[in-house]
Coordinates of C-alpha atoms in Angstrom, one line a residue:
X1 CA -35.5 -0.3 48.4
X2 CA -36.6 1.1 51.9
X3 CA -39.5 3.1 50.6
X4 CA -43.1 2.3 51.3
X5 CA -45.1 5.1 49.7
X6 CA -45.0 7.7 47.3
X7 CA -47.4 10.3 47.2
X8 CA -48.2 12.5 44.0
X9 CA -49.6 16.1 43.5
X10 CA -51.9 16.4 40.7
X11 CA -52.3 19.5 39.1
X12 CA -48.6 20.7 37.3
X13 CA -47.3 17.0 38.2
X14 CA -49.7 14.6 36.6
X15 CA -51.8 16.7 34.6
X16 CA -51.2 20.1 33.0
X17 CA -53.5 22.4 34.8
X18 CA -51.5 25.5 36.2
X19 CA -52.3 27.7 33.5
X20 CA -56.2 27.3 33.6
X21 CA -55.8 27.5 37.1
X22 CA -54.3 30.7 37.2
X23 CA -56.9 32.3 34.2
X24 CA -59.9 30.7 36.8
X25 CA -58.4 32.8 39.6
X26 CA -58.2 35.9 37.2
X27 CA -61.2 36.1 36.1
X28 CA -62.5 35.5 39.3
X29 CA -61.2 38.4 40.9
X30 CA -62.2 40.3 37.9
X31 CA -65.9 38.9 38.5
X32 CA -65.6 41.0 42.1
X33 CA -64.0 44.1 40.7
X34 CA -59.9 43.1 41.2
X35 CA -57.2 43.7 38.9
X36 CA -55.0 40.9 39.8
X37 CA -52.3 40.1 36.7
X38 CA -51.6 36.8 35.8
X39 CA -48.0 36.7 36.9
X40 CA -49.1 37.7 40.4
X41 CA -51.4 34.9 40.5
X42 CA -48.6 32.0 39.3
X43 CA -46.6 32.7 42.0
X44 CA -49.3 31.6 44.2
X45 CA -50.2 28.4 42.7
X46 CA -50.0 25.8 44.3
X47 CA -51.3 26.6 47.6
X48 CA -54.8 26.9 48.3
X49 CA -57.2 29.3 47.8
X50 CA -57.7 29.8 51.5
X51 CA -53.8 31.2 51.8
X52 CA -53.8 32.3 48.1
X53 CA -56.3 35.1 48.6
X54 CA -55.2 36.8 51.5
X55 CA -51.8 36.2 50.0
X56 CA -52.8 38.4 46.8
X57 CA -55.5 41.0 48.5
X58 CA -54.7 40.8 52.0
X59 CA -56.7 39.7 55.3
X60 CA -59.5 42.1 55.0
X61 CA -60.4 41.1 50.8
X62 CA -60.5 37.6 52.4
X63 CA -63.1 38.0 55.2
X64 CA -65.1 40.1 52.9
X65 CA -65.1 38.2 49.5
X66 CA -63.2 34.5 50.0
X67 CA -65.7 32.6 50.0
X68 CA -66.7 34.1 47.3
X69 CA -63.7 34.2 45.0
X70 CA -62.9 31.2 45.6
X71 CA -66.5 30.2 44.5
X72 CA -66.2 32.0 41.5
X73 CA -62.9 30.3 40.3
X74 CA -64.5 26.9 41.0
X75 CA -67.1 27.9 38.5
X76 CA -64.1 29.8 36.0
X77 CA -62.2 26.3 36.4
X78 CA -65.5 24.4 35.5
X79 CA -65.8 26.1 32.7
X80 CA -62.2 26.0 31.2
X81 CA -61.7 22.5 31.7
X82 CA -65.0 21.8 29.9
X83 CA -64.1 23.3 26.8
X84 CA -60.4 22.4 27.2
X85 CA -58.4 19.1 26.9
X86 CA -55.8 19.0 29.4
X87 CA -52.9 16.8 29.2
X88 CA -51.2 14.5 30.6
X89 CA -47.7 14.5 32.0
X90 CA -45.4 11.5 29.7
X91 CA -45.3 8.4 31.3
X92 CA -48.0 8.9 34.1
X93 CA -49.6 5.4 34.2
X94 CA -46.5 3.6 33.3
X95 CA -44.9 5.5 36.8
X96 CA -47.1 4.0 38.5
X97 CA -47.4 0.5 37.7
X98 CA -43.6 1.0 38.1
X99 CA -43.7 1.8 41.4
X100 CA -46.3 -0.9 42.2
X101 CA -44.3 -3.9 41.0
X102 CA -41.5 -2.3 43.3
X103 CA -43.9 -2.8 46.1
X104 CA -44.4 1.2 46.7
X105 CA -47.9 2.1 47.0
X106 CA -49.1 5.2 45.1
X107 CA -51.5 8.0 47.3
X108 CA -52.6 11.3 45.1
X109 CA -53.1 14.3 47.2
X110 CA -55.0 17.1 45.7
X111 CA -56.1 20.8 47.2
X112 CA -59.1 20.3 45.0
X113 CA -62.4 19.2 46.1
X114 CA -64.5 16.4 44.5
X115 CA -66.1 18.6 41.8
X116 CA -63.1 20.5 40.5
X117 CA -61.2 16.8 40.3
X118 CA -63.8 15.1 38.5
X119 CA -63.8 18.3 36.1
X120 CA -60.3 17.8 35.9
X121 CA -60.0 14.0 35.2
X122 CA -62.4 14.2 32.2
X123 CA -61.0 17.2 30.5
X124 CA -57.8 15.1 30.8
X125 CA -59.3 11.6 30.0
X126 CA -57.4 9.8 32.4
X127 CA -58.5 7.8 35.8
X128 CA -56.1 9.1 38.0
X129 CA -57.6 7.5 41.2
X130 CA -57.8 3.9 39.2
X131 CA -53.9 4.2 39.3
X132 CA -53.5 5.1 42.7
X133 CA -53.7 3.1 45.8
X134 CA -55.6 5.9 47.6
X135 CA -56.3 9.8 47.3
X136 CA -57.2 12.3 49.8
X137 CA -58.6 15.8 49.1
X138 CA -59.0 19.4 50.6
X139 CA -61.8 17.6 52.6
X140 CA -59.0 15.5 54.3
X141 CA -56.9 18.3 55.4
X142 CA -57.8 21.3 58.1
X143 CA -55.1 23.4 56.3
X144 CA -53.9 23.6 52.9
X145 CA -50.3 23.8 51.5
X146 CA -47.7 24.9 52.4
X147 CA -49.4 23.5 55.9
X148 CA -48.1 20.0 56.2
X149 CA -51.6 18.6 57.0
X150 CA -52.5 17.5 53.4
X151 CA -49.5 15.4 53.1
X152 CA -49.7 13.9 56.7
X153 CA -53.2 12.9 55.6
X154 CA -51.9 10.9 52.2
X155 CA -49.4 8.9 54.8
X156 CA -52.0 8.0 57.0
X157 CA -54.5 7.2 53.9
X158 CA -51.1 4.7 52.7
X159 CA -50.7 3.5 56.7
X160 CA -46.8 4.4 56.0
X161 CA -44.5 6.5 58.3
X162 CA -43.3 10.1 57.1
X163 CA -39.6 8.5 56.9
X164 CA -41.0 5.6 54.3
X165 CA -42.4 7.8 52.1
X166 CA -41.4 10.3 49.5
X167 CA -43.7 12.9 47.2
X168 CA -43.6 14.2 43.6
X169 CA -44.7 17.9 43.3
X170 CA -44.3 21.2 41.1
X171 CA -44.7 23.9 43.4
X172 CA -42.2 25.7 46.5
X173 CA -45.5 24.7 48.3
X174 CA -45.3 21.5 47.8
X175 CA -41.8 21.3 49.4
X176 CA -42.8 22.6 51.8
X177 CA -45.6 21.0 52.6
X178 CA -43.5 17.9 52.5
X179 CA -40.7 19.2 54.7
X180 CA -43.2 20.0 57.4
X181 CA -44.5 16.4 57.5
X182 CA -41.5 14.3 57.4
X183 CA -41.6 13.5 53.6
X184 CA -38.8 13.8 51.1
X185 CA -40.2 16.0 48.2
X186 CA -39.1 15.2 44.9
X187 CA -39.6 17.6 42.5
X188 CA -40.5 18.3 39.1
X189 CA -40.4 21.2 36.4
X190 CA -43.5 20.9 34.7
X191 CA -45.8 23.1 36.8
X192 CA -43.6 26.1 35.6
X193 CA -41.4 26.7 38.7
X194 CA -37.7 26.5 38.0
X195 CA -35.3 24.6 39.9
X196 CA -33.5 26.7 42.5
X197 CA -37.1 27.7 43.4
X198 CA -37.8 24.4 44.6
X199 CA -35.0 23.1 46.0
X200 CA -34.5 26.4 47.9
X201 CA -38.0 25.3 49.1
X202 CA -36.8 21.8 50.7
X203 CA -36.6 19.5 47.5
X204 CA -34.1 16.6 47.2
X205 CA -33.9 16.9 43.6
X206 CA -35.7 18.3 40.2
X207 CA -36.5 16.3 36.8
X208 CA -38.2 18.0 33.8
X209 CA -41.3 16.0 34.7
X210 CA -43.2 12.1 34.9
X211 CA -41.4 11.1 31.9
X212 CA -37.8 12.3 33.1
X213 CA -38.8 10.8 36.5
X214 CA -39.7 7.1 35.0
X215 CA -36.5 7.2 33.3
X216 CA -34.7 7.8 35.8
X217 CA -36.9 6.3 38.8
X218 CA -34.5 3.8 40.5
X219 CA -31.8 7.1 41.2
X220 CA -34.9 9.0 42.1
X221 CA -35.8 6.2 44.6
X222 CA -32.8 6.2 46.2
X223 CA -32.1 9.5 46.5
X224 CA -35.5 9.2 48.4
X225 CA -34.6 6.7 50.6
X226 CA -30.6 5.8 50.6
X227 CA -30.0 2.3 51.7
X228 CA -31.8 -0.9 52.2
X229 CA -32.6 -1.1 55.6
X230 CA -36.5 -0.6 57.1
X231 CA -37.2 1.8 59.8
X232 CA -40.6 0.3 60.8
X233 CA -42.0 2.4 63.8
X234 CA -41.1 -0.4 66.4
X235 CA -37.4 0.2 65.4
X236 CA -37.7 3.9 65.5
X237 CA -39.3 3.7 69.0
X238 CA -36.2 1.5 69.9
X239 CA -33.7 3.8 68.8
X240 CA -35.4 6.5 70.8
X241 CA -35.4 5.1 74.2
X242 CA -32.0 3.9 73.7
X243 CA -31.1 7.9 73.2
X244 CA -33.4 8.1 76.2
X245 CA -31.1 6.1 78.4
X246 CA -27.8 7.9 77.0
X247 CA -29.9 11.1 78.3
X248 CA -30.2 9.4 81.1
X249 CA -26.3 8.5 81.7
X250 CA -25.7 12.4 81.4
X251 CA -28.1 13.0 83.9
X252 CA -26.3 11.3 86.1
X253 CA -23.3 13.1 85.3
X254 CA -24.3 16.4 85.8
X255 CA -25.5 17.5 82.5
X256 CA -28.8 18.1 81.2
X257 CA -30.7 15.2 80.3
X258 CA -30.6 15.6 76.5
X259 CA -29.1 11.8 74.5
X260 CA -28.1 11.5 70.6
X261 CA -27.9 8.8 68.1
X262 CA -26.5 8.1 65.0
X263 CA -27.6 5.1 63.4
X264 CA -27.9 3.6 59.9
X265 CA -31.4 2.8 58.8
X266 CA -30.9 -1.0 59.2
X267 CA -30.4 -0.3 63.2
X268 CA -26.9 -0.3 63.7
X269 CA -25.7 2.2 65.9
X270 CA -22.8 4.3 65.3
X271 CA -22.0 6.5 68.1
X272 CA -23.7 7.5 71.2
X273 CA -23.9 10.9 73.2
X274 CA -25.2 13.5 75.6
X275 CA -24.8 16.9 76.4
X276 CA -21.5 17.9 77.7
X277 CA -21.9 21.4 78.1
X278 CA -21.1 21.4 81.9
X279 CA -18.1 19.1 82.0
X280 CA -16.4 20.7 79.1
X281 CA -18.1 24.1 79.2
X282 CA -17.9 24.2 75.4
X283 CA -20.9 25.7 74.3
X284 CA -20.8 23.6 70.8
X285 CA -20.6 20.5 73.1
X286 CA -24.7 19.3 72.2
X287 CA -25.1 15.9 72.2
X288 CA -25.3 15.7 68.2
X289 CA -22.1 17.6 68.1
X290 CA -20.6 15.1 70.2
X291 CA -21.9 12.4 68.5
X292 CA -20.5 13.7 65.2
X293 CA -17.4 13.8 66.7
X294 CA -17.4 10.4 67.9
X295 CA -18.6 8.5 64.2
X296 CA -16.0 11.0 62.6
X297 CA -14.8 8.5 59.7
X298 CA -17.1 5.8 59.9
X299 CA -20.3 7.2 58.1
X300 CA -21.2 8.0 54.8
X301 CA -24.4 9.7 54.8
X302 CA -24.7 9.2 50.9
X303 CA -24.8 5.8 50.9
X304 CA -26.2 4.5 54.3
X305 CA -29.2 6.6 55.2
X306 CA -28.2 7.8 57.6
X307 CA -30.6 8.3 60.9
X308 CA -30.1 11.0 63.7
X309 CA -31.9 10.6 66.9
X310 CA -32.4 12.8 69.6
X311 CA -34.1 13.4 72.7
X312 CA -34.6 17.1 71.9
X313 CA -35.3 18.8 68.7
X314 CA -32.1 19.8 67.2
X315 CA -30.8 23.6 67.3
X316 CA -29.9 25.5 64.1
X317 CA -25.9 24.4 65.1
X318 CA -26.8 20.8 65.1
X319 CA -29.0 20.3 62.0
X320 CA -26.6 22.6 59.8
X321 CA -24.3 19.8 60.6
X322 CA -26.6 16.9 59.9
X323 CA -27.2 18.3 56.3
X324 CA -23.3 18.7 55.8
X325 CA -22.3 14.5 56.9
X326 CA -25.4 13.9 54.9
X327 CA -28.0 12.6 57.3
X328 CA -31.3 11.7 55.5
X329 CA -33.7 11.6 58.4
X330 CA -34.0 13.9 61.6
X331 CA -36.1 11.8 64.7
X332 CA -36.5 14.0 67.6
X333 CA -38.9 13.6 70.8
X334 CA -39.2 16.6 71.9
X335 CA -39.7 20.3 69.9
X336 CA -37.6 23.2 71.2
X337 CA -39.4 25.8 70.5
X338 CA -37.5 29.0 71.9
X339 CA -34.4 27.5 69.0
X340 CA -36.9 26.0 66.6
X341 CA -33.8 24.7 64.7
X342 CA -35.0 22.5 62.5
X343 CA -37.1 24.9 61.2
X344 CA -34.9 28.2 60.6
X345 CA -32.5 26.2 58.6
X346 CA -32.3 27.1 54.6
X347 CA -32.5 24.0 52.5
X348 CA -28.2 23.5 50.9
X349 CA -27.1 24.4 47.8
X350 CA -23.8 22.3 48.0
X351 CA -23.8 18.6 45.8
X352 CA -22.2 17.6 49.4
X353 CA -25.1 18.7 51.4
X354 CA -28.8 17.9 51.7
X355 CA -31.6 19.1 54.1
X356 CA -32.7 16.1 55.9
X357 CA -36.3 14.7 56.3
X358 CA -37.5 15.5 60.2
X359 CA -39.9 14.0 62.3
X360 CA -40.8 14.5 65.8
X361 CA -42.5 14.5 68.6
X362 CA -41.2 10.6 68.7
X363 CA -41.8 9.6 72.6
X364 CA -42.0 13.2 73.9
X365 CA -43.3 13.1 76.9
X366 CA -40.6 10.5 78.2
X367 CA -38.3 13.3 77.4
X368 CA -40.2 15.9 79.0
X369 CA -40.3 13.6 81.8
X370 CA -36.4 13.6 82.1
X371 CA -36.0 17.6 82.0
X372 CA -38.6 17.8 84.5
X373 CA -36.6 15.6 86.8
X374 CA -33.6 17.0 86.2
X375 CA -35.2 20.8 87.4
X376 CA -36.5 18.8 90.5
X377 CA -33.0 17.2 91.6
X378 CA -30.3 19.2 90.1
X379 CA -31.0 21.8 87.5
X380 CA -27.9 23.9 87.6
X381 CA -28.6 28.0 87.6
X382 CA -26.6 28.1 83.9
X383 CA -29.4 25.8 81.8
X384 CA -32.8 26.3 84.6
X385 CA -33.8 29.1 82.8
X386 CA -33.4 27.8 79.3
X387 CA -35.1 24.3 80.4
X388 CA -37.8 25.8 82.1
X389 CA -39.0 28.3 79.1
X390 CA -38.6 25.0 76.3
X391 CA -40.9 23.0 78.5
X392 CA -43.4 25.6 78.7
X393 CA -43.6 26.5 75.4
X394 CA -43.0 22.7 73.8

């Protein structure tokens, strides 16, 4: 098993909350003179209340009552969860002391802050954070969900990589808050969301909820994390300076300085490439495409892990063929901004398809460092322009 850390949402994934949550935010907004339904409110859950109420009222209800709605449905949540038992997911402490004598250490990662949490672990009679190897909180976070910074702040709380570590959520928001950070998001249909919703949103996969997932945990795990092998951070930076150097080599052929990889997780390397645009002048000719080419026949994403590397964020071209051979993990050094590609791409509904985990900014200002050489000593008219706007805007 190749994963390090799994990190769990709490409210509709441990405990069942969603409902009171949505009946706080209700009569919040009543309590300041809005008519907001409940069904307008569910779809929202799950972010936090920062996004939720502009979301539902707009920019200008935010800056002029917020603060104080989202007071008001602290005090609404208070209230409910003190006259209300919550319950508990099945299975929940027996998930995680499987996970622990797997060696995968447990993180919960909560929009809440510490009031609402404690109101929410009595009501529910359980000691979530007695389970857990850490926790981090809205406090830990500058942006909520679906901003990846809440999940980013769970991996450093585990000192794990994005790429070792997989979360359990309910919401679309939770996807995607894990798809932003590097994170496989598993998810789970106990918040109330159905299926297509969240794996439209970026998740691997869906069980009914903790029990489903503890019965069928070692699947889970490595549909997570495929393969055995360990991609500590020394290995990653390896793999991405020996894409560096292929860059390198088509430098010195002509091309733009832009190097692929395709490795499994253990470190093997399974083909090796650069741009070729200029020598072939075959527009499809990006160094991923090329390296596809070359492994043709010799991978199989599903049960190797497979790892692509690059020197450049992948375009839209490139990663719609990563998710087709079944790549797990994206590693790229440096973002391309003016393609984005990695980020316009929808998650796959084909069972022979998955949307990869991607990480960057791995080493990216040794790739910078290429592209600007190349504009200084060749830098053909056909790719300047295109060069010269991605480093400005990367």
């Amino acid at each position: 098993m190749a994963l390090d850390g799994m990190i769990f949402d709490i409210d509709g994934t441990l405990i069942d909350t969603n409902r009171s949550h949505v009946e706080a935010w209700r009569l919040a907004f009543e309590s300041l003179g809005y008519r907001v339904s409940a069904d307008r409110i569910e779809r929202e859950v799950g972010k936090g209340g920062d996004l939720l109420v502009p979301s539902i009222l707009g920019d200008e209800a935010e800056e002029r009552d917020g603060p104080a709605l989202r007071d008001a449905q602290k005090r609404e949540f208070l209230a409910i969860a003190a006259r209300t038992r919550f319950r508990v997911f099945p299975r929940v402490p027996e998930l995680f002391r499987a996970l622990a004598d797997r060696g995968i250490r447990t993180v919960l990662a909560t929009s809440s802050n510490e009031q609402h949490l404690q109101g929410t672990l009595a009501s529910a009679g359980i000691d979530l954070p007695g389970l857990a190897d850490a926790m981090v909180t809205k406090d830990d976070a500058e942006a909520s969900k679906p901003e990846p910074d809440l999940v980013l702040a769970a991996v450093r709380a585990l000192g794990a990589t994005p790429w070792q570590c997989a979360m359990v959520g309910d919401t679309a928001f939770d996807a995607q808050a894990s798809g932003g950070a590097g994170v496989v998001c598993l998810g789970v249909l106990s918040g109330g969301k159905q299926p297509d919703e969240l794996m439209a949103a970026g998740a691997r996969a869906v069980w009914r909820d903790t029990g489903h997932l503890f019965d069928d945990l070692d699947a889970a795990l490595a549909m997570a994390s495929p393969g055995t092998g360990r991609l500590d951070p020394g290995a990653v930076e390896c793999l991405m300076r020996e894409a560096l150097g292929v860059a390198r080599e088509g430098m010195s052929r002509g091309e733009v300085p832009i190097g692929c990889l395709i490795a499994r997780r253990d470190g093997t390397i399974l083909a090796r490439a650069y741009n070729e645009l200029k020598r072939s002048r075959d527009r499809t000719a990006h160094a991923e495409m090329v390296a596809f080419r070359r492994a043709a026949g010799r991978i199989d994403g599903a049960d190797e892990g497979l790892v692509l590397v690059s020197t450049l964020e992948p375009c839209v071209m490139c990663t719609g063929a990563a998710m087709q051979v079944g790549i797990d993990t994206i590693l790229y050094a440096l973002p391309a901004p003016p393609d984005s590609g990695t980020a316009r791409v929808v998650p796959p509904r084909s069972p022979d398809a998955r949307m990869p985990r991607v990480v960057g900014g791995i080493l990216a200002d040794e790739s910078r460092g290429l592209l600007q050489e190349w504009l200084r000593t060749d830098g053909n008219e056909a790719q300047r322009g295109y060069v010269e706007l991605l480093l400005k805007e990367a």
